[in-house]
Amino acid sequence: MSAPTDAQRMEKIVSLCKRRGFIFQSSEIYGGFNGAWDYGPLGVELKRNLKNYWWRVMVHERDDIVGMDGAILTHPAVLKASGHVEGFSDPMIDCRTCKAHLRADQLVEKKGVKQCPNCGGKDLTEARQFNLMFETHVGAAAEESSVAYLRPETAQSIFVQFKNILEVSRKKLPFGIAQIGKAFRNEINPRNFTFRSREFEQMELEYFCRPEQGMELLEYWKEERLKFYENIGISRANLNLLNVPDEERAFYSKGTYDIEYDFPFGRQELEGVAYRTDYDLSQHQKASGKSLEYFDEETKERFIPHVVEPSAGVDRTVLAIICEAYAEDQAPNDKGEMEGRTSLRFHPRMAPIKCAIFPLLRNKEPLVAKAKQILDLLRPHMFVFYDESGAIGRRYRRQDEIGTPFCVTVDFETLGEKQSDLRDTVTLRERDSMKQERVKISDLLELLLLRIA
Ligand code: ATP
């Protein structure tokens, strides 16, 4: 069962994202630009942590996957061969009553009659196909020969470069090519904050294999990808695995799983893991006239590899991480009275700021100097933040709200003024439990590195 939707929770999340600099509406001062979003100082850190972690587990920690970074501007022949020029479209319907442009699958049906979901109107146009690709023109003249597309997915440049990468990497099947980058789709109805945007980023792997390995590798990658989400702090209980039924799968796919997340606005796809057979490479071989075959030196066979594709959205995953982390509880203020607290319980691996450093008082030079020393000690290893303004409780609360997992406070004990055995120790405070421990400055770096790895 999908979790119930919670519009109020979503509103609070959107407002926190803006207030604290995670995500802003694009071109906001001009009234906003629908379907595009800008990430602020904290959002960009979160997004990078996600992409870096994906790259680490998919490329750096494996021997069988290499990376690439392809161009966004795409030759029309590529997208003709892949089927996007002809087939990458949504059927669209207009409501003549309220003039809404709707995707055919958004209509509601009452007693067998299709209606507009906005006004209930039944006067609807016929469905017409609406291609989702952004077209542009390359060069000075706008004639047809210079048409190019902004890529609607990163995958196609991987297929098109398959042969080059195979040669330079000297990999044997099974092996994969990974890519993270922007993709563009002229979505009819961008909605649910960043969930459905017109400009977004994807993290895609094309894992090439022998035909008889396809189904088994589909299962393997589904499991690997589920583990990934747990390792970035998304609990299994909020994920759903959908085995996409035959009639809803692309005709060339022999098996597809959708990994879905229970967002406050409902259960929605985060990632598709699809066994795409040899469809893409065959299409490009046919259209380009260049061989995209693999030669197996052991069996002396020549064939077009099959492929399993885990394809995830960066922005959707960032949104899921934020939704998962958003929490409201009670915490004591500086007078010891309990009050409401909002926090983002990010997995430390994903948190934009790993550790905040506070001198107890801003006007005590030795405290400030020590805090700055700690800042310099940690800075080369992680993103840290220095704050000396306001009461300590307020400073903790500000860090809780942006998901900083650890705070270090330099106090008079650190200076050894009260107890000499506490000299050069600090208070390390953990965000979720609010527990505080006394830690030697000399142990701090190692301890934090262990907890944020
Ligand atoms: P949907 O059915 O939600 O439109 P899709 O099945 O068309 O998605 P894919 O073509 O499988 O999506 O793309 C792979 C991944 O790219 C998706 O799982 C999603 O995370 C991301 N993605 C696709 N379209 C968008 C979009 N408009 N905005 C943000 N992310 C997107």
Short mmCIF file of C-alpha atoms and ligand atoms in Angstrom, two decimals:
data_model
loop_
_atom_site.label_atom_id
_atom_site.label_comp_id
_atom_site.label_asym_id
_atom_site.label_seq_id
_atom_site.Cartn_x
_atom_site.Cartn_y
_atom_site.Cartn_z
CA MET A 1 0.00 0.00 0.00
CA SER A 2 1.26 3.43 -0.91
CA ALA A 3 1.57 5.91 1.98
CA PRO A 4 -1.18 8.55 2.17
CA THR A 5 -0.34 11.88 0.57
CA ASP A 6 0.49 14.80 2.83
CA ALA A 7 0.22 18.18 1.12
CA GLN A 8 1.01 20.11 4.29
CA ARG A 9 4.27 18.23 4.84
CA MET A 10 5.23 18.88 1.22
CA GLU A 11 4.54 22.60 1.62
CA LYS A 12 6.80 22.75 4.66
CA ILE A 13 9.56 20.95 2.76
CA VAL A 14 9.33 23.30 -0.23
CA SER A 15 9.41 26.30 2.04
CA LEU A 16 12.42 25.00 4.02
CA CYS A 17 14.24 24.32 0.74
CA LYS A 18 13.83 27.94 -0.26
CA ARG A 19 14.40 29.48 3.17
CA ARG A 20 17.66 27.66 3.79
CA GLY A 21 19.05 27.74 0.27
CA PHE A 22 18.54 24.23 -1.07
CA ILE A 23 16.32 24.87 -4.09
CA PHE A 24 14.96 28.04 -5.68
CA GLN A 25 12.51 28.53 -8.49
CA SER A 26 14.44 29.38 -11.63
CA SER A 27 14.22 33.03 -12.80
CA GLU A 28 12.18 33.83 -9.71
CA ILE A 29 12.62 37.61 -9.93
CA TYR A 30 10.99 37.47 -13.39
CA GLY A 31 8.01 35.52 -12.14
CA GLY A 32 9.57 32.09 -12.37
CA PHE A 33 10.29 29.69 -15.22
CA ASN A 34 8.11 26.61 -15.12
CA GLY A 35 9.91 23.27 -15.05
CA ALA A 36 13.36 24.66 -14.19
CA TRP A 37 14.99 24.91 -10.76
CA ASP A 38 18.18 26.39 -9.36
CA TYR A 39 20.07 24.75 -6.52
CA GLY A 40 21.39 27.10 -3.83
CA PRO A 41 24.53 26.84 -1.67
CA LEU A 42 23.28 23.84 0.34
CA GLY A 43 21.36 22.18 -2.50
CA VAL A 44 24.43 22.07 -4.69
CA GLU A 45 26.41 20.33 -1.92
CA LEU A 46 23.69 17.74 -1.38
CA LYS A 47 23.44 17.09 -5.11
CA ARG A 48 27.20 16.71 -5.45
CA ASN A 49 27.38 14.34 -2.50
CA LEU A 50 24.76 12.18 -4.18
CA LYS A 51 26.46 12.21 -7.58
CA ASN A 52 29.90 11.60 -6.07
CA TYR A 53 28.63 8.67 -4.05
CA TRP A 54 26.91 7.15 -7.10
CA TRP A 55 30.14 7.56 -9.08
CA ARG A 56 32.17 6.05 -6.26
CA VAL A 57 30.10 2.87 -5.97
CA MET A 58 29.32 2.50 -9.67
CA VAL A 59 32.73 3.39 -11.15
CA HIS A 60 35.59 3.75 -8.66
CA GLU A 61 34.85 0.76 -6.47
CA ARG A 62 34.46 -1.64 -9.41
CA ASP A 63 36.74 -3.09 -12.05
CA ASP A 64 34.03 -3.65 -14.63
CA ILE A 65 32.64 -0.11 -15.15
CA VAL A 66 34.18 2.97 -16.73
CA GLY A 67 32.78 6.48 -17.00
CA MET A 68 32.13 8.98 -19.76
CA ASP A 69 30.73 12.48 -20.18
CA GLY A 70 28.90 13.03 -23.45
CA ALA A 71 27.66 16.15 -25.21
CA ILE A 72 24.19 17.51 -24.58
CA LEU A 73 23.72 18.73 -28.16
CA THR A 74 22.82 15.64 -30.11
CA HIS A 75 23.00 14.82 -33.82
CA PRO A 76 19.46 14.15 -35.09
CA ALA A 77 20.56 10.82 -36.62
CA VAL A 78 21.27 9.47 -33.12
CA LEU A 79 17.78 10.22 -31.90
CA LYS A 80 16.16 9.03 -35.12
CA ALA A 81 17.87 5.67 -34.73
CA SER A 82 16.96 5.42 -31.04
CA GLY A 83 13.30 6.04 -31.86
CA HIS A 84 13.03 9.35 -29.98
CA VAL A 85 12.28 11.53 -33.03
CA GLU A 86 9.32 9.35 -34.01
CA GLY A 87 8.16 7.92 -30.73
CA PHE A 88 9.18 10.06 -27.75
CA SER A 89 5.85 11.68 -27.23
CA ASP A 90 2.89 11.89 -24.91
CA PRO A 91 -0.70 11.97 -26.22
CA MET A 92 -2.12 15.44 -25.38
CA ILE A 93 -5.69 16.61 -25.01
CA ASP A 94 -7.09 20.12 -24.53
CA CYS A 95 -10.14 20.91 -22.44
CA ARG A 96 -12.25 23.35 -24.46
CA THR A 97 -14.04 24.57 -21.33
CA CYS A 98 -11.11 25.67 -19.14
CA LYS A 99 -8.43 25.59 -21.89
CA ALA A 100 -6.18 23.27 -19.86
CA HIS A 101 -3.53 21.30 -21.77
CA LEU A 102 -3.61 17.80 -20.38
CA ARG A 103 -1.80 14.53 -20.81
CA ALA A 104 -4.30 11.91 -21.92
CA ASP A 105 -3.48 9.77 -18.88
CA GLN A 106 -4.46 12.62 -16.54
CA LEU A 107 -8.13 12.64 -17.54
CA VAL A 108 -10.57 11.33 -14.98
CA GLU A 109 -13.27 8.91 -15.98
CA LYS A 110 -16.74 9.08 -14.43
CA LYS A 111 -19.36 6.52 -15.48
CA GLY A 112 -17.32 5.71 -18.55
CA VAL A 113 -17.07 9.36 -19.66
CA LYS A 114 -13.70 11.13 -19.76
CA GLN A 115 -13.59 14.47 -17.97
CA CYS A 116 -11.14 17.31 -17.38
CA PRO A 117 -9.56 16.89 -13.92
CA ASN A 118 -9.56 20.69 -13.41
CA CYS A 119 -13.10 21.75 -14.27
CA GLY A 120 -14.96 18.48 -14.90
CA GLY A 121 -15.58 19.61 -18.51
CA LYS A 122 -16.43 16.92 -21.05
CA ASP A 123 -15.74 18.98 -24.17
CA LEU A 124 -12.27 17.63 -24.95
CA THR A 125 -10.18 17.65 -28.14
CA GLU A 126 -8.90 14.48 -29.81
CA ALA A 127 -5.54 13.27 -28.56
CA ARG A 128 -2.55 14.50 -30.54
CA GLN A 129 1.06 13.48 -30.11
CA PHE A 130 3.37 15.95 -28.43
CA ASN A 131 7.09 15.26 -28.81
CA LEU A 132 8.96 15.80 -25.56
CA MET A 133 12.29 16.68 -27.14
CA PHE A 134 13.72 20.20 -27.18
CA GLU A 135 14.82 21.07 -30.67
CA THR A 136 17.39 23.69 -31.47
CA HIS A 137 19.31 24.90 -34.51
CA VAL A 138 23.03 24.68 -34.92
CA GLY A 139 24.82 27.21 -37.10
CA ALA A 140 23.59 30.41 -38.69
CA ALA A 141 20.83 29.13 -40.99
CA ALA A 142 17.66 27.68 -39.55
CA GLU A 143 17.07 25.13 -42.31
CA GLU A 144 16.38 21.52 -41.53
CA SER A 145 19.92 20.29 -42.02
CA SER A 146 21.03 22.18 -38.93
CA VAL A 147 18.48 20.80 -36.48
CA ALA A 148 19.90 19.37 -33.26
CA TYR A 149 18.28 18.15 -30.07
CA LEU A 150 19.03 18.62 -26.40
CA ARG A 151 19.42 15.02 -25.27
CA PRO A 152 16.31 13.58 -23.59
CA GLU A 153 18.46 11.00 -21.76
CA THR A 154 22.18 10.46 -21.29
CA ALA A 155 22.05 6.85 -22.48
CA GLN A 156 22.29 7.42 -26.22
CA SER A 157 25.79 8.89 -26.15
CA ILE A 158 26.90 5.78 -24.27
CA PHE A 159 25.54 3.52 -27.04
CA VAL A 160 27.03 5.70 -29.75
CA GLN A 161 30.48 5.65 -28.08
CA PHE A 162 30.29 1.95 -27.22
CA LYS A 163 32.93 0.89 -29.75
CA ASN A 164 35.43 3.62 -28.87
CA ILE A 165 35.14 2.92 -25.17
CA LEU A 166 35.38 -0.83 -25.66
CA GLU A 167 38.64 -0.34 -27.57
CA VAL A 168 40.29 2.09 -25.17
CA SER A 169 39.24 0.40 -21.95
CA ARG A 170 40.03 -3.15 -23.16
CA LYS A 171 37.15 -4.50 -21.08
CA LYS A 172 35.55 -7.90 -21.61
CA LEU A 173 31.85 -8.62 -21.24
CA PRO A 174 30.14 -8.09 -18.93
CA PHE A 175 31.19 -4.48 -18.47
CA GLY A 176 29.48 -1.14 -18.09
CA ILE A 177 29.70 2.52 -19.05
CA ALA A 178 28.39 5.08 -16.57
CA GLN A 179 27.41 8.69 -17.08
CA ILE A 180 25.94 11.51 -15.02
CA GLY A 181 24.58 14.53 -16.80
CA LYS A 182 21.77 16.82 -17.81
CA ALA A 183 18.77 15.68 -19.83
CA PHE A 184 15.88 17.74 -21.16
CA ARG A 185 12.23 16.92 -21.76
CA ASN A 186 9.52 19.35 -22.67
CA GLU A 187 7.14 17.93 -20.06
CA ILE A 188 3.57 19.03 -20.58
CA ASN A 189 2.88 19.49 -16.90
CA PRO A 190 5.99 20.00 -14.77
CA ARG A 191 4.82 19.46 -11.20
CA ASN A 192 5.46 18.25 -7.69
CA PHE A 193 8.37 20.63 -7.05
CA THR A 194 11.49 19.27 -8.78
CA PHE A 195 9.97 15.82 -9.33
CA ARG A 196 8.92 16.45 -12.92
CA SER A 197 11.11 19.12 -14.47
CA ARG A 198 11.99 20.08 -18.02
CA GLU A 199 15.70 20.18 -17.24
CA PHE A 200 17.07 17.53 -14.93
CA GLU A 201 20.04 15.28 -14.34
CA GLN A 202 20.33 11.55 -14.75
CA MET A 203 22.76 8.95 -13.42
CA GLU A 204 22.80 6.14 -15.94
CA LEU A 205 24.65 2.90 -16.34
CA GLU A 206 24.60 0.77 -19.47
CA TYR A 207 25.84 -2.66 -18.45
CA PHE A 208 26.69 -4.76 -21.51
CA CYS A 209 26.55 -8.53 -21.41
CA ARG A 210 26.03 -11.75 -23.33
CA PRO A 211 22.38 -12.40 -24.24
CA GLU A 212 22.03 -15.34 -21.84
CA GLN A 213 23.15 -13.13 -18.89
CA GLY A 214 20.49 -10.45 -19.35
CA MET A 215 17.74 -11.69 -17.03
CA GLU A 216 20.16 -12.63 -14.29
CA LEU A 217 21.89 -9.25 -14.45
CA LEU A 218 18.55 -7.48 -14.31
CA GLU A 219 17.98 -9.12 -10.91
CA TYR A 220 21.53 -8.34 -9.83
CA TRP A 221 21.24 -4.62 -10.66
CA LYS A 222 17.83 -4.30 -9.08
CA GLU A 223 19.32 -5.55 -5.80
CA GLU A 224 22.42 -3.34 -6.09
CA ARG A 225 20.29 -0.29 -6.70
CA LEU A 226 18.00 -1.03 -3.76
CA LYS A 227 21.10 -1.27 -1.54
CA PHE A 228 22.29 2.09 -2.89
CA TYR A 229 19.18 3.86 -1.66
CA GLU A 230 19.56 2.38 1.80
CA ASN A 231 23.19 3.54 1.82
CA ILE A 232 22.13 7.13 1.24
CA GLY A 233 19.60 7.02 4.04
CA ILE A 234 16.36 6.10 2.27
CA SER A 235 14.67 3.39 4.28
CA ARG A 236 13.52 0.25 2.49
CA ALA A 237 10.06 0.74 4.02
CA ASN A 238 9.54 3.87 1.90
CA LEU A 239 10.70 2.23 -1.33
CA ASN A 240 8.54 0.11 -3.56
CA LEU A 241 9.70 -2.24 -6.25
CA LEU A 242 7.36 -2.43 -9.21
CA ASN A 243 7.82 -5.27 -11.66
CA VAL A 244 6.54 -3.47 -14.77
CA PRO A 245 3.93 -5.68 -16.49
CA ASP A 246 4.45 -6.87 -20.10
CA GLU A 247 1.90 -4.52 -21.62
CA GLU A 248 3.50 -1.41 -20.04
CA ARG A 249 7.10 -2.22 -20.93
CA ALA A 250 8.89 -0.90 -24.02
CA PHE A 251 8.46 -3.56 -26.72
CA TYR A 252 12.19 -4.37 -26.77
CA SER A 253 12.52 -4.78 -23.01
CA LYS A 254 12.39 -8.29 -21.58
CA GLY A 255 12.06 -7.08 -18.01
CA THR A 256 11.85 -3.74 -16.19
CA TYR A 257 11.67 -2.79 -12.55
CA ASP A 258 10.69 0.64 -11.34
CA ILE A 259 12.09 1.65 -7.97
CA GLU A 260 9.48 3.94 -6.45
CA TYR A 261 9.51 6.18 -3.41
CA ASP A 262 6.60 7.20 -1.19
CA PHE A 263 6.81 10.98 -1.59
CA PRO A 264 4.41 13.18 0.41
CA PHE A 265 2.57 13.65 -2.93
CA GLY A 266 2.30 9.92 -3.56
CA ARG A 267 4.24 6.89 -4.74
CA GLN A 268 6.41 7.81 -7.74
CA GLU A 269 9.32 6.47 -9.78
CA LEU A 270 12.88 7.24 -8.73
CA GLU A 271 14.68 4.89 -11.06
CA GLY A 272 14.03 2.38 -13.82
CA VAL A 273 16.13 -0.77 -14.12
CA ALA A 274 15.52 -2.23 -17.57
CA TYR A 275 16.84 -5.15 -19.57
CA ARG A 276 16.84 -3.55 -23.03
CA THR A 277 18.17 -6.56 -24.99
CA ASP A 278 20.35 -5.58 -27.97
CA TYR A 279 17.84 -3.03 -29.21
CA ASP A 280 19.86 0.18 -28.89
CA LEU A 281 23.16 -1.07 -30.27
CA SER A 282 21.34 -2.85 -33.14
CA GLN A 283 19.47 0.32 -34.04
CA HIS A 284 22.68 2.37 -34.13
CA GLN A 285 24.54 -0.31 -36.07
CA LYS A 286 21.75 -0.38 -38.66
CA ALA A 287 21.46 3.40 -38.96
CA SER A 288 25.17 4.25 -38.97
CA GLY A 289 26.36 1.28 -41.02
CA LYS A 290 29.22 0.85 -38.50
CA SER A 291 29.71 -2.45 -36.72
CA LEU A 292 28.90 -2.32 -33.02
CA GLU A 293 29.61 -6.01 -32.55
CA TYR A 294 31.71 -7.56 -29.85
CA PHE A 295 34.24 -10.26 -30.59
CA ASP A 296 34.53 -12.91 -27.92
CA GLU A 297 38.11 -14.14 -28.07
CA GLU A 298 37.40 -17.36 -26.21
CA THR A 299 34.43 -18.59 -28.19
CA LYS A 300 35.41 -16.74 -31.40
CA GLU A 301 31.82 -15.47 -31.67
CA ARG A 302 30.82 -12.06 -32.97
CA PHE A 303 27.55 -10.58 -31.68
CA ILE A 304 25.80 -7.41 -30.53
CA PRO A 305 25.89 -7.25 -26.73
CA HIS A 306 22.71 -7.04 -24.70
CA VAL A 307 22.33 -4.35 -22.05
CA VAL A 308 20.85 -3.84 -18.60
CA GLU A 309 20.24 -0.19 -17.72
CA PRO A 310 19.76 1.24 -14.23
CA SER A 311 18.65 4.83 -14.90
CA ALA A 312 18.14 7.14 -11.94
CA GLY A 313 17.19 10.79 -11.63
CA VAL A 314 19.51 13.03 -9.61
CA ASP A 315 16.83 15.63 -8.83
CA ARG A 316 14.21 13.07 -7.88
CA THR A 317 16.67 11.34 -5.58
CA VAL A 318 17.70 14.65 -3.98
CA LEU A 319 14.02 15.34 -3.39
CA ALA A 320 13.51 11.86 -1.89
CA ILE A 321 16.52 12.38 0.41
CA ILE A 322 15.05 15.68 1.62
CA CYS A 323 11.55 14.24 2.09
CA GLU A 324 12.96 11.23 3.96
CA ALA A 325 15.09 13.46 6.21
CA TYR A 326 12.46 16.04 7.14
CA ALA A 327 11.54 15.65 10.81
CA GLU A 328 9.78 17.60 13.51
CA ASP A 329 10.39 16.90 17.19
CA GLN A 330 11.00 18.68 20.51
CA ALA A 331 14.29 19.94 21.87
CA PRO A 332 15.27 22.01 24.90
CA ASN A 333 16.12 25.68 24.30
CA ASP A 334 18.84 27.62 26.15
CA LYS A 335 16.58 27.97 29.19
CA GLY A 336 15.96 24.23 29.26
CA GLU A 337 12.35 24.58 28.05
CA MET A 338 11.16 22.17 25.36
CA GLU A 339 10.25 23.68 22.02
CA GLY A 340 9.52 22.51 18.49
CA ARG A 341 12.52 21.63 16.38
CA THR A 342 12.73 21.04 12.63
CA SER A 343 15.60 18.97 11.39
CA LEU A 344 16.83 17.27 8.26
CA ARG A 345 18.06 13.86 9.34
CA PHE A 346 20.37 13.31 6.39
CA HIS A 347 22.66 10.34 6.31
CA PRO A 348 26.04 11.97 7.20
CA ARG A 349 27.32 10.83 3.80
CA MET A 350 24.76 13.05 2.07
CA ALA A 351 24.69 16.00 4.48
CA PRO A 352 25.82 19.24 2.80
CA ILE A 353 27.80 20.41 5.85
CA LYS A 354 29.44 17.62 7.82
CA CYS A 355 30.43 19.53 10.92
CA ALA A 356 29.82 22.99 12.35
CA ILE A 357 32.36 24.57 14.68
CA PHE A 358 31.43 27.05 17.40
CA PRO A 359 33.45 29.02 19.92
CA LEU A 360 31.27 29.27 23.03
CA LEU A 361 31.65 33.06 23.03
CA ARG A 362 32.55 35.26 20.10
CA ASN A 363 34.33 37.90 22.15
CA LYS A 364 36.84 35.61 23.85
CA GLU A 365 39.89 35.58 21.62
CA PRO A 366 41.40 32.25 22.85
CA LEU A 367 38.08 30.45 22.19
CA VAL A 368 37.83 31.93 18.71
CA ALA A 369 41.46 31.12 17.91
CA LYS A 370 41.04 27.49 18.99
CA ALA A 371 37.82 27.12 16.99
CA LYS A 372 39.57 28.46 13.90
CA GLN A 373 42.42 26.01 14.40
CA ILE A 374 39.88 23.18 14.37
CA LEU A 375 38.31 24.65 11.24
CA ASP A 376 41.69 24.51 9.50
CA LEU A 377 42.29 20.98 10.76
CA LEU A 378 39.04 19.61 9.31
CA ARG A 379 38.66 21.75 6.20
CA PRO A 380 40.88 19.77 3.83
CA HIS A 381 38.86 16.63 4.57
CA MET A 382 35.23 17.69 4.67
CA PHE A 383 32.90 20.65 4.21
CA VAL A 384 32.74 22.44 7.56
CA PHE A 385 31.09 25.63 8.75
CA TYR A 386 32.07 28.19 11.37
CA ASP A 387 29.47 30.07 13.38
CA GLU A 388 30.01 32.37 16.35
CA SER A 389 26.76 34.30 16.45
CA GLY A 390 23.93 33.83 18.93
CA ALA A 391 23.35 31.46 21.84
CA ILE A 392 24.70 27.92 21.41
CA GLY A 393 21.18 26.44 21.40
CA ARG A 394 20.21 28.71 18.51
CA ARG A 395 23.33 27.72 16.61
CA TYR A 396 22.52 24.02 17.10
CA ARG A 397 18.98 24.60 15.87
CA ARG A 398 20.20 26.34 12.71
CA GLN A 399 22.44 23.37 11.91
CA ASP A 400 19.67 20.86 12.69
CA GLU A 401 17.44 22.58 10.18
CA ILE A 402 19.98 22.15 7.38
CA GLY A 403 20.92 18.62 8.38
CA THR A 404 24.47 19.08 9.74
CA PRO A 405 25.12 15.80 11.58
CA PHE A 406 27.84 17.06 13.96
CA CYS A 407 28.62 20.24 15.87
CA VAL A 408 31.81 20.94 17.78
CA THR A 409 31.86 23.51 20.58
CA VAL A 410 35.04 25.03 21.95
CA ASP A 411 34.52 26.10 25.58
CA PHE A 412 36.55 27.08 28.63
CA GLU A 413 37.34 23.43 29.33
CA THR A 414 39.05 23.28 25.94
CA LEU A 415 41.41 25.99 27.16
CA GLY A 416 42.12 23.94 30.29
CA GLU A 417 40.90 26.75 32.52
CA LYS A 418 38.75 24.58 34.76
CA GLN A 419 40.23 21.11 34.66
CA SER A 420 43.63 20.58 33.18
CA ASP A 421 42.77 17.03 31.97
CA LEU A 422 40.06 18.51 29.72
CA ARG A 423 42.53 20.80 27.96
CA ASP A 424 42.32 20.36 24.17
CA THR A 425 39.04 18.49 24.29
CA VAL A 426 35.77 19.71 22.73
CA THR A 427 32.08 18.87 22.90
CA LEU A 428 30.91 16.83 19.92
CA ARG A 429 27.14 16.95 19.54
CA GLU A 430 25.14 14.60 17.32
CA ARG A 431 22.09 15.99 15.50
CA ASP A 432 19.41 13.31 15.91
CA SER A 433 20.05 12.06 19.46
CA MET A 434 21.37 15.48 20.56
CA LYS A 435 23.89 13.48 22.64
CA GLN A 436 27.11 15.24 23.54
CA GLU A 437 30.48 13.62 24.11
CA ARG A 438 33.84 14.99 25.15
CA VAL A 439 36.43 14.32 22.47
CA LYS A 440 40.16 15.09 22.20
CA ILE A 441 40.89 17.51 19.37
CA SER A 442 43.63 15.12 18.25
CA ASP A 443 41.00 12.34 17.78
CA LEU A 444 38.39 14.52 16.12
CA LEU A 445 39.36 14.15 12.48
CA GLU A 446 39.58 10.37 12.51
CA LEU A 447 36.35 10.04 14.45
CA LEU A 448 34.43 12.28 12.06
CA LEU A 449 35.89 10.65 8.96
CA LEU A 450 34.68 7.27 10.20
CA ARG A 451 31.17 8.60 10.74
CA ILE A 452 30.76 10.45 7.46
CA ALA A 453 32.43 7.94 5.09
P1 ATP B 1 8.19 9.24 -15.87
O1 ATP B 1 7.34 8.05 -16.22
O2 ATP B 1 8.09 9.65 -14.44
O3 ATP B 1 8.06 10.37 -16.83
P2 ATP B 1 10.21 7.89 -17.28
O4 ATP B 1 9.83 6.46 -17.06
O5 ATP B 1 9.90 8.56 -18.54
O6 ATP B 1 9.70 8.76 -16.04
P3 ATP B 1 12.93 7.32 -17.75
O7 ATP B 1 12.86 7.65 -19.18
O8 ATP B 1 12.99 5.88 -17.35
O9 ATP B 1 11.75 8.03 -16.98
O10 ATP B 1 14.15 8.13 -17.12
C1 ATP B 1 14.96 7.61 -16.08
C2 ATP B 1 14.91 8.46 -14.84
O11 ATP B 1 15.13 9.85 -15.17
C3 ATP B 1 13.57 8.47 -14.13
O12 ATP B 1 13.45 7.34 -13.29
C4 ATP B 1 13.65 9.76 -13.34
O13 ATP B 1 14.35 9.57 -12.13
C5 ATP B 1 14.43 10.67 -14.25
N1 ATP B 1 13.49 11.55 -14.96
C6 ATP B 1 12.81 11.28 -16.09
N2 ATP B 1 12.03 12.33 -16.44
C7 ATP B 1 12.22 13.28 -15.50
C8 ATP B 1 11.71 14.60 -15.31
N3 ATP B 1 10.86 15.15 -16.16
N4 ATP B 1 12.12 15.30 -14.23
C9 ATP B 1 13.00 14.77 -13.35
N5 ATP B 1 13.52 13.53 -13.48
C10 ATP B 1 13.15 12.79 -14.54
#
